[in-house]
């Protein structure tokens, strides 16, 4: 990640299966953006994208991390995990499609809205995935400050 014009950057580890800490990374990012004085819509969109990406790691992967970068014009999130990867990306982008286990659904996760919600919340989204290896999301939210 280019930190050339970074106002703030941080790497957050995410542990797969750790539902006790699920959502903590996105809560920290939301606090950072509030302290930076960004507008509410940008904070809301970033919180949704970071939360959904974080939860996807917790539900589907062994481990991962989220890299957060705030520049004068853009928020960049890179979420990389070690996990099963996504076998059919087009299917995974459809609302309601999920590969979450019954156990995850019983916990209230895995409704199949993660990737569609992320896509709706960001200005740019790129996904790299390899079955049996993992997935990387590259997200950008422009805030124009």
PDB file of C-alpha atoms in Angstrom:
ATOM      1  CA  UNK A   1       0.000   0.000   0.000  1.00  0.00           C
ATOM      2  CA  UNK A   2       1.375   3.418  -0.940  1.00  0.00           C
ATOM      3  CA  UNK A   3       1.750   5.565   2.139  1.00  0.00           C
ATOM      4  CA  UNK A   4       3.092   8.552   0.221  1.00  0.00           C
ATOM      5  CA  UNK A   5       0.381  11.007   1.225  1.00  0.00           C
ATOM      6  CA  UNK A   6      -0.916   9.134   4.234  1.00  0.00           C
ATOM      7  CA  UNK A   7      -2.565  11.153   6.959  1.00  0.00           C
ATOM      8  CA  UNK A   8      -3.031   7.933   8.894  1.00  0.00           C
ATOM      9  CA  UNK A   9      -2.290   4.271   8.256  1.00  0.00           C
ATOM     10  CA  UNK A  10      -2.641   1.151  10.323  1.00  0.00           C
ATOM     11  CA  UNK A  11      -2.675  -2.606   9.849  1.00  0.00           C
ATOM     12  CA  UNK A  12      -5.212  -4.562  11.887  1.00  0.00           C
ATOM     13  CA  UNK A  13      -4.956  -8.351  12.322  1.00  0.00           C
ATOM     14  CA  UNK A  14      -8.207 -10.334  12.072  1.00  0.00           C
ATOM     15  CA  UNK A  15      -8.573 -13.841  13.457  1.00  0.00           C
ATOM     16  CA  UNK A  16     -10.902 -16.222  11.657  1.00  0.00           C
ATOM     17  CA  UNK A  17     -13.648 -17.625  13.865  1.00  0.00           C
ATOM     18  CA  UNK A  18     -13.166 -15.035  16.622  1.00  0.00           C
ATOM     19  CA  UNK A  19     -16.715 -13.729  16.978  1.00  0.00           C
ATOM     20  CA  UNK A  20     -15.934 -12.134  20.345  1.00  0.00           C
ATOM     21  CA  UNK A  21     -13.757  -9.558  18.556  1.00  0.00           C
ATOM     22  CA  UNK A  22     -15.693  -9.412  15.282  1.00  0.00           C
ATOM     23  CA  UNK A  23     -16.436  -5.791  14.431  1.00  0.00           C
ATOM     24  CA  UNK A  24     -13.669  -4.264  16.566  1.00  0.00           C
ATOM     25  CA  UNK A  25     -11.539  -3.285  13.554  1.00  0.00           C
ATOM     26  CA  UNK A  26     -14.390  -1.454  11.834  1.00  0.00           C
ATOM     27  CA  UNK A  27     -15.259   0.282  15.125  1.00  0.00           C
ATOM     28  CA  UNK A  28     -11.667   1.527  15.423  1.00  0.00           C
ATOM     29  CA  UNK A  29     -11.677   2.761  11.827  1.00  0.00           C
ATOM     30  CA  UNK A  30     -14.953   4.603  12.432  1.00  0.00           C
ATOM     31  CA  UNK A  31     -13.419   6.332  15.468  1.00  0.00           C
ATOM     32  CA  UNK A  32     -10.333   7.349  13.459  1.00  0.00           C
ATOM     33  CA  UNK A  33     -12.493   8.855  10.710  1.00  0.00           C
ATOM     34  CA  UNK A  34     -14.651  10.741  13.236  1.00  0.00           C
ATOM     35  CA  UNK A  35     -11.534  12.162  14.875  1.00  0.00           C
ATOM     36  CA  UNK A  36     -10.260  13.198  11.430  1.00  0.00           C
ATOM     37  CA  UNK A  37     -13.473  15.184  10.917  1.00  0.00           C
ATOM     38  CA  UNK A  38     -14.777  13.365   7.832  1.00  0.00           C
ATOM     39  CA  UNK A  39     -18.450  13.742   6.988  1.00  0.00           C
ATOM     40  CA  UNK A  40     -21.014  11.278   8.228  1.00  0.00           C
ATOM     41  CA  UNK A  41     -21.810   9.712   4.865  1.00  0.00           C
ATOM     42  CA  UNK A  42     -18.149   8.855   4.229  1.00  0.00           C
ATOM     43  CA  UNK A  43     -17.818   7.433   7.748  1.00  0.00           C
ATOM     44  CA  UNK A  44     -21.003   5.361   7.316  1.00  0.00           C
ATOM     45  CA  UNK A  45     -19.909   3.967   3.929  1.00  0.00           C
ATOM     46  CA  UNK A  46     -16.436   3.111   5.242  1.00  0.00           C
ATOM     47  CA  UNK A  47     -17.857   1.512   8.386  1.00  0.00           C
ATOM     48  CA  UNK A  48     -20.184  -0.699   6.319  1.00  0.00           C
ATOM     49  CA  UNK A  49     -17.419  -1.788   3.935  1.00  0.00           C
ATOM     50  CA  UNK A  50     -14.862  -2.435   6.667  1.00  0.00           C
ATOM     51  CA  UNK A  51     -17.382  -4.282   8.862  1.00  0.00           C
ATOM     52  CA  UNK A  52     -18.583  -6.556   6.054  1.00  0.00           C
ATOM     53  CA  UNK A  53     -15.005  -7.296   4.958  1.00  0.00           C
ATOM     54  CA  UNK A  54     -13.911  -7.967   8.534  1.00  0.00           C
ATOM     55  CA  UNK A  55     -16.862 -10.290   9.157  1.00  0.00           C
ATOM     56  CA  UNK A  56     -16.127 -12.185   5.941  1.00  0.00           C
ATOM     57  CA  UNK A  57     -12.639 -12.935   7.278  1.00  0.00           C
ATOM     58  CA  UNK A  58     -14.047 -14.041  10.653  1.00  0.00           C
ATOM     59  CA  UNK A  59     -16.662 -16.281   9.002  1.00  0.00           C
ATOM     60  CA  UNK A  60     -14.701 -17.786   6.140  1.00  0.00           C
ATOM     61  CA  UNK A  61     -10.946 -17.549   6.745  1.00  0.00           C
ATOM     62  CA  UNK A  62      -8.309 -18.893   9.101  1.00  0.00           C
ATOM     63  CA  UNK A  63      -6.800 -15.448   9.520  1.00  0.00           C
ATOM     64  CA  UNK A  64      -6.316 -12.155   7.766  1.00  0.00           C
ATOM     65  CA  UNK A  65      -5.611  -8.484   8.153  1.00  0.00           C
ATOM     66  CA  UNK A  66      -7.047  -5.135   7.147  1.00  0.00           C
ATOM     67  CA  UNK A  67      -4.771  -2.335   6.028  1.00  0.00           C
ATOM     68  CA  UNK A  68      -6.289   1.109   6.460  1.00  0.00           C
ATOM     69  CA  UNK A  69      -4.917   4.210   4.764  1.00  0.00           C
ATOM     70  CA  UNK A  70      -6.357   7.714   4.977  1.00  0.00           C
ATOM     71  CA  UNK A  71      -5.029  10.210   2.441  1.00  0.00           C
ATOM     72  CA  UNK A  72      -6.193  13.785   1.803  1.00  0.00           C
ATOM     73  CA  UNK A  73      -8.669  12.515  -0.831  1.00  0.00           C
ATOM     74  CA  UNK A  74      -9.258   8.786  -0.333  1.00  0.00           C
ATOM     75  CA  UNK A  75      -9.722   6.035   2.212  1.00  0.00           C
ATOM     76  CA  UNK A  76      -8.106   2.796   1.108  1.00  0.00           C
ATOM     77  CA  UNK A  77      -8.812  -0.582   2.665  1.00  0.00           C
ATOM     78  CA  UNK A  78      -6.964  -3.754   1.737  1.00  0.00           C
ATOM     79  CA  UNK A  79      -8.372  -6.877   3.344  1.00  0.00           C
ATOM     80  CA  UNK A  80      -6.344 -10.008   2.775  1.00  0.00           C
ATOM     81  CA  UNK A  81      -7.134 -13.423   4.170  1.00  0.00           C
ATOM     82  CA  UNK A  82      -5.837 -16.953   4.261  1.00  0.00           C
ATOM     83  CA  UNK A  83      -8.839 -19.100   3.586  1.00  0.00           C
ATOM     84  CA  UNK A  84     -10.794 -21.119   1.083  1.00  0.00           C
ATOM     85  CA  UNK A  85     -10.959 -18.376  -1.562  1.00  0.00           C
ATOM     86  CA  UNK A  86     -14.060 -17.764  -3.660  1.00  0.00           C
ATOM     87  CA  UNK A  87     -14.840 -20.483  -6.202  1.00  0.00           C
ATOM     88  CA  UNK A  88     -17.421 -18.450  -8.169  1.00  0.00           C
ATOM     89  CA  UNK A  89     -16.994 -14.714  -7.807  1.00  0.00           C
ATOM     90  CA  UNK A  90     -20.045 -13.819  -9.928  1.00  0.00           C
ATOM     91  CA  UNK A  91     -22.226 -15.983  -7.696  1.00  0.00           C
ATOM     92  CA  UNK A  92     -20.637 -14.543  -4.549  1.00  0.00           C
ATOM     93  CA  UNK A  93     -21.585 -11.030  -5.714  1.00  0.00           C
ATOM     94  CA  UNK A  94     -25.283 -11.956  -5.867  1.00  0.00           C
ATOM     95  CA  UNK A  95     -27.380 -10.819  -2.917  1.00  0.00           C
ATOM     96  CA  UNK A  96     -28.416 -13.727  -0.734  1.00  0.00           C
ATOM     97  CA  UNK A  97     -25.776 -16.177  -1.943  1.00  0.00           C
ATOM     98  CA  UNK A  98     -23.634 -17.505   0.885  1.00  0.00           C
ATOM     99  CA  UNK A  99     -21.250 -20.353   1.586  1.00  0.00           C
ATOM    100  CA  UNK A 100     -21.464 -19.776   5.342  1.00  0.00           C
ATOM    101  CA  UNK A 101     -21.978 -22.873   7.444  1.00  0.00           C
ATOM    102  CA  UNK A 102     -25.151 -23.558   9.388  1.00  0.00           C
ATOM    103  CA  UNK A 103     -23.193 -22.748  12.561  1.00  0.00           C
ATOM    104  CA  UNK A 104     -22.354 -19.269  11.216  1.00  0.00           C
ATOM    105  CA  UNK A 105     -25.967 -18.677  10.181  1.00  0.00           C
ATOM    106  CA  UNK A 106     -27.175 -19.702  13.638  1.00  0.00           C
ATOM    107  CA  UNK A 107     -24.940 -16.912  14.979  1.00  0.00           C
ATOM    108  CA  UNK A 108     -26.710 -14.449  12.707  1.00  0.00           C
ATOM    109  CA  UNK A 109     -24.027 -14.190  10.029  1.00  0.00           C
ATOM    110  CA  UNK A 110     -23.770 -15.414   6.466  1.00  0.00           C
ATOM    111  CA  UNK A 111     -26.868 -13.829   4.923  1.00  0.00           C
ATOM    112  CA  UNK A 112     -25.043 -13.393   1.637  1.00  0.00           C
ATOM    113  CA  UNK A 113     -25.008  -9.588   1.714  1.00  0.00           C
ATOM    114  CA  UNK A 114     -21.335  -8.993   2.533  1.00  0.00           C
ATOM    115  CA  UNK A 115     -19.797  -8.455  -0.894  1.00  0.00           C
ATOM    116  CA  UNK A 116     -22.892  -6.707  -2.364  1.00  0.00           C
ATOM    117  CA  UNK A 117     -22.981  -4.320   0.625  1.00  0.00           C
ATOM    118  CA  UNK A 118     -19.274  -3.612   0.232  1.00  0.00           C
ATOM    119  CA  UNK A 119     -19.686  -2.893  -3.483  1.00  0.00           C
ATOM    120  CA  UNK A 120     -22.553  -0.462  -2.792  1.00  0.00           C
ATOM    121  CA  UNK A 121     -20.542   1.377  -0.138  1.00  0.00           C
ATOM    122  CA  UNK A 122     -17.285   2.029  -1.971  1.00  0.00           C
ATOM    123  CA  UNK A 123     -16.181   3.960  -5.052  1.00  0.00           C
ATOM    124  CA  UNK A 124     -13.792   1.260  -6.242  1.00  0.00           C
ATOM    125  CA  UNK A 125     -13.597  -2.458  -5.459  1.00  0.00           C
ATOM    126  CA  UNK A 126     -11.191  -5.080  -6.732  1.00  0.00           C
ATOM    127  CA  UNK A 127     -11.177  -8.726  -5.677  1.00  0.00           C
ATOM    128  CA  UNK A 128      -8.359 -11.191  -6.167  1.00  0.00           C
ATOM    129  CA  UNK A 129      -9.074 -14.720  -5.041  1.00  0.00           C
ATOM    130  CA  UNK A 130      -7.539 -18.132  -5.393  1.00  0.00           C
ATOM    131  CA  UNK A 131      -9.350 -21.261  -4.270  1.00  0.00           C
ATOM    132  CA  UNK A 132      -7.525 -22.915  -1.391  1.00  0.00           C
ATOM    133  CA  UNK A 133      -5.286 -19.897  -0.799  1.00  0.00           C
ATOM    134  CA  UNK A 134      -7.345 -16.824   0.078  1.00  0.00           C
ATOM    135  CA  UNK A 135      -8.891 -13.572  -1.014  1.00  0.00           C
ATOM    136  CA  UNK A 136      -7.766  -9.961  -1.213  1.00  0.00           C
ATOM    137  CA  UNK A 137     -10.173  -7.021  -1.412  1.00  0.00           C
ATOM    138  CA  UNK A 138      -8.902  -3.611  -2.484  1.00  0.00           C
ATOM    139  CA  UNK A 139     -11.407  -0.883  -1.662  1.00  0.00           C
ATOM    140  CA  UNK A 140     -11.397   2.872  -2.096  1.00  0.00           C
ATOM    141  CA  UNK A 141     -13.793   5.497  -0.765  1.00  0.00           C
ATOM    142  CA  UNK A 142     -13.209   9.024  -1.991  1.00  0.00           C
ATOM    143  CA  UNK A 143     -13.899  11.763   0.518  1.00  0.00           C
ATOM    144  CA  UNK A 144     -12.499  14.753  -1.320  1.00  0.00           C
ATOM    145  CA  UNK A 145     -10.959  16.533   1.632  1.00  0.00           C
TER     146      UNK A 145
END
